[in-house]
């Protein structure tokens, strides 16, 4: 059954493992390698599908699985999963495009906790001084500029003066004229 499969995947991805294997430590943490492998495998399998209808169906299933994992995870698990997807935002390719669309779809269809996590992961990556991956820039620009996502209407964008200052600086660097209201026409992943 699809529901049982989703529960199995969520349990496998979110399974906690011993932080220091071979020690007597009872500390358990998420397997970052398992989460990254899950995301990479999912994206690679979808991008290999040639038929458009089958690919769209696989994207919907993958998006539902990602939502299920995010819904069942705590803050750390959500952060690791969103980071794993953001790791795939690289150079122009079908792979990057799919990950960008997944992040945007998750932002539009998730609760406030997940939206804040997505914003945090993307903005953390743009605050460092270095060349940014193309996919990261495209995804963040779309999120900030497209009124469909209503990024600026969320409470986490106004939670503290420091957050407002950081978001304003990022928005100005992306689009010097008012980045909050510039519309874009691309459609999110369903």
Coordinates of C-alpha atoms in Angstrom, one line a residue:
X1 CA 0.0 0.0 0.0
X2 CA 1.2 3.5 -0.7
X3 CA 0.6 4.7 2.9
X4 CA 2.7 1.8 4.2
X5 CA 5.4 2.5 1.8
X6 CA 5.5 6.2 2.8
X7 CA 5.7 5.2 6.5
X8 CA 8.5 2.7 5.8
X9 CA 10.5 5.4 3.9
X10 CA 9.9 8.0 6.6
X11 CA 11.1 5.5 9.3
X12 CA 14.2 4.5 7.3
X13 CA 15.2 8.1 6.5
X14 CA 14.6 9.4 10.0
X15 CA 16.0 6.4 11.8
X16 CA 18.4 7.6 14.5
X17 CA 21.8 5.9 14.7
X18 CA 24.6 6.0 17.3
X19 CA 26.5 9.2 16.9
X20 CA 29.9 7.6 17.5
X21 CA 29.7 4.0 16.3
X22 CA 31.6 1.5 18.5
X23 CA 31.3 3.6 21.6
X24 CA 29.2 3.2 24.7
X25 CA 27.5 6.5 24.0
X26 CA 23.7 6.4 24.1
X27 CA 23.5 9.6 22.0
X28 CA 21.6 9.0 18.9
X29 CA 21.4 11.3 15.8
X30 CA 20.2 11.3 12.3
X31 CA 22.2 9.6 9.6
X32 CA 23.2 12.5 7.4
X33 CA 24.6 10.1 4.8
X34 CA 21.3 8.2 4.7
X35 CA 19.3 11.5 4.3
X36 CA 21.7 12.7 1.5
X37 CA 21.6 9.3 -0.2
X38 CA 17.7 9.3 -0.1
X39 CA 17.5 12.8 -1.7
X40 CA 20.2 12.0 -4.3
X41 CA 18.7 8.7 -5.3
X42 CA 15.2 10.2 -5.5
X43 CA 16.3 13.0 -7.8
X44 CA 18.5 10.8 -10.0
X45 CA 15.7 8.2 -10.5
X46 CA 13.2 11.0 -11.4
X47 CA 15.5 12.7 -13.9
X48 CA 16.2 9.4 -15.6
X49 CA 12.5 9.0 -16.6
X50 CA 12.0 10.0 -20.2
X51 CA 8.2 10.0 -20.5
X52 CA 6.8 13.3 -19.3
X53 CA 3.6 11.8 -17.7
X54 CA 5.6 9.2 -15.8
X55 CA 8.1 11.8 -14.7
X56 CA 5.4 14.1 -13.4
X57 CA 3.8 11.2 -11.5
X58 CA 7.2 10.3 -10.0
X59 CA 7.7 14.0 -9.0
X60 CA 4.3 14.1 -7.2
X61 CA 5.1 10.8 -5.3
X62 CA 8.6 12.1 -4.4
X63 CA 7.1 15.4 -3.2
X64 CA 4.6 13.6 -1.0
X65 CA 7.4 11.5 0.5
X66 CA 9.4 14.6 1.2
X67 CA 6.4 16.2 2.8
X68 CA 5.8 13.1 4.9
X69 CA 9.5 13.0 6.1
X70 CA 9.4 16.8 6.9
X71 CA 6.0 16.4 8.7
X72 CA 7.3 13.5 10.9
X73 CA 10.7 15.1 11.7
X74 CA 11.8 17.4 14.3
X75 CA 13.8 20.7 13.6
X76 CA 17.1 18.8 13.2
X77 CA 15.6 16.3 10.8
X78 CA 13.9 19.0 8.7
X79 CA 17.1 21.0 8.5
X80 CA 19.1 18.0 7.4
X81 CA 16.5 17.0 4.7
X82 CA 16.2 20.6 3.3
X83 CA 20.0 20.9 3.4
X84 CA 20.3 17.7 1.4
X85 CA 18.0 19.0 -1.2
X86 CA 19.8 22.4 -1.3
X87 CA 23.1 20.5 -1.8
X88 CA 21.7 19.6 -5.2
X89 CA 21.2 23.2 -6.3
X90 CA 24.2 23.5 -8.5
X91 CA 24.8 24.2 -12.2
X92 CA 22.0 24.4 -14.8
X93 CA 20.7 20.9 -15.4
X94 CA 17.5 18.8 -15.1
X95 CA 18.8 17.6 -11.7
X96 CA 19.1 21.2 -10.3
X97 CA 15.8 22.3 -11.9
X98 CA 14.0 19.4 -10.2
X99 CA 15.5 20.2 -6.8
X100 CA 14.7 23.9 -7.2
X101 CA 11.1 23.0 -8.0
X102 CA 10.9 20.6 -5.1
X103 CA 12.1 23.3 -2.6
X104 CA 9.6 25.8 -4.0
X105 CA 6.8 23.3 -3.9
X106 CA 7.6 22.3 -0.3
X107 CA 7.7 26.0 0.6
X108 CA 4.3 26.6 -0.9
X109 CA 2.6 23.5 0.4
X110 CA 4.1 23.1 3.9
X111 CA 3.5 24.6 7.3
X112 CA 5.2 27.6 8.8
X113 CA 7.9 25.5 10.5
X114 CA 9.0 23.9 7.2
X115 CA 8.9 27.3 5.4
X116 CA 11.1 28.8 8.0
X117 CA 13.5 25.9 7.7
X118 CA 13.7 26.3 3.9
X119 CA 14.3 30.0 4.2
X120 CA 17.0 29.4 6.8
X121 CA 18.9 26.9 4.8
X122 CA 18.8 29.0 1.6
X123 CA 19.8 32.2 3.3
X124 CA 22.6 30.6 5.3
X125 CA 24.1 29.5 2.0
X126 CA 23.9 33.0 0.5
X127 CA 25.5 34.8 3.4
X128 CA 28.9 33.5 2.9
X129 CA 31.4 35.4 0.6
X130 CA 32.1 33.1 -2.3
X131 CA 30.7 32.3 -5.7
X132 CA 27.2 30.9 -5.3
X133 CA 25.8 27.9 -7.2
X134 CA 23.5 28.9 -10.0
X135 CA 20.7 26.7 -8.7
X136 CA 20.8 28.3 -5.3
X137 CA 20.6 31.8 -6.7
X138 CA 17.7 30.9 -9.0
X139 CA 15.7 29.2 -6.3
X140 CA 16.2 32.0 -3.8
X141 CA 15.4 34.7 -6.3
X142 CA 12.2 32.9 -7.2
X143 CA 11.2 32.5 -3.6
X144 CA 11.8 36.2 -2.8
X145 CA 10.4 37.7 -5.9
X146 CA 7.4 35.6 -6.9
X147 CA 4.2 36.8 -5.2
X148 CA 2.9 33.2 -5.4
X149 CA 5.1 32.2 -2.4
X150 CA 4.2 35.3 -0.4
X151 CA 7.6 35.1 1.3
X152 CA 7.5 38.5 2.9
X153 CA 4.1 37.9 4.5
X154 CA 5.4 35.1 6.8
X155 CA 6.0 35.9 10.5
X156 CA 9.6 34.5 10.5
X157 CA 10.6 37.3 8.0
X158 CA 9.8 39.9 10.7
X159 CA 10.7 38.0 13.9
X160 CA 13.7 40.2 14.9
X161 CA 15.5 43.3 13.7
X162 CA 18.6 41.1 12.7
X163 CA 16.5 38.8 10.5
X164 CA 14.8 41.8 8.9
X165 CA 18.3 43.3 8.2
X166 CA 19.7 40.1 6.7
X167 CA 16.6 39.4 4.5
X168 CA 16.6 43.0 3.3
X169 CA 20.3 42.9 2.4
X170 CA 19.8 39.6 0.6
X171 CA 16.8 41.0 -1.3
X172 CA 18.6 44.2 -2.2
X173 CA 21.6 42.2 -3.5
X174 CA 19.3 40.1 -5.7
X175 CA 17.3 43.0 -7.0
X176 CA 18.3 46.5 -6.1
X177 CA 14.9 47.9 -6.9
X178 CA 12.2 46.7 -4.5
X179 CA 12.8 42.9 -4.5
X180 CA 9.6 42.4 -2.4
X181 CA 7.2 43.2 -5.2
X182 CA 8.8 42.2 -8.4
X183 CA 6.6 39.4 -9.9
X184 CA 7.8 36.3 -11.7
X185 CA 5.7 34.1 -13.9
X186 CA 7.1 30.6 -13.4
X187 CA 4.8 27.9 -12.0
X188 CA 5.7 25.8 -8.9
X189 CA 5.8 22.0 -8.9
X190 CA 2.3 20.7 -8.2

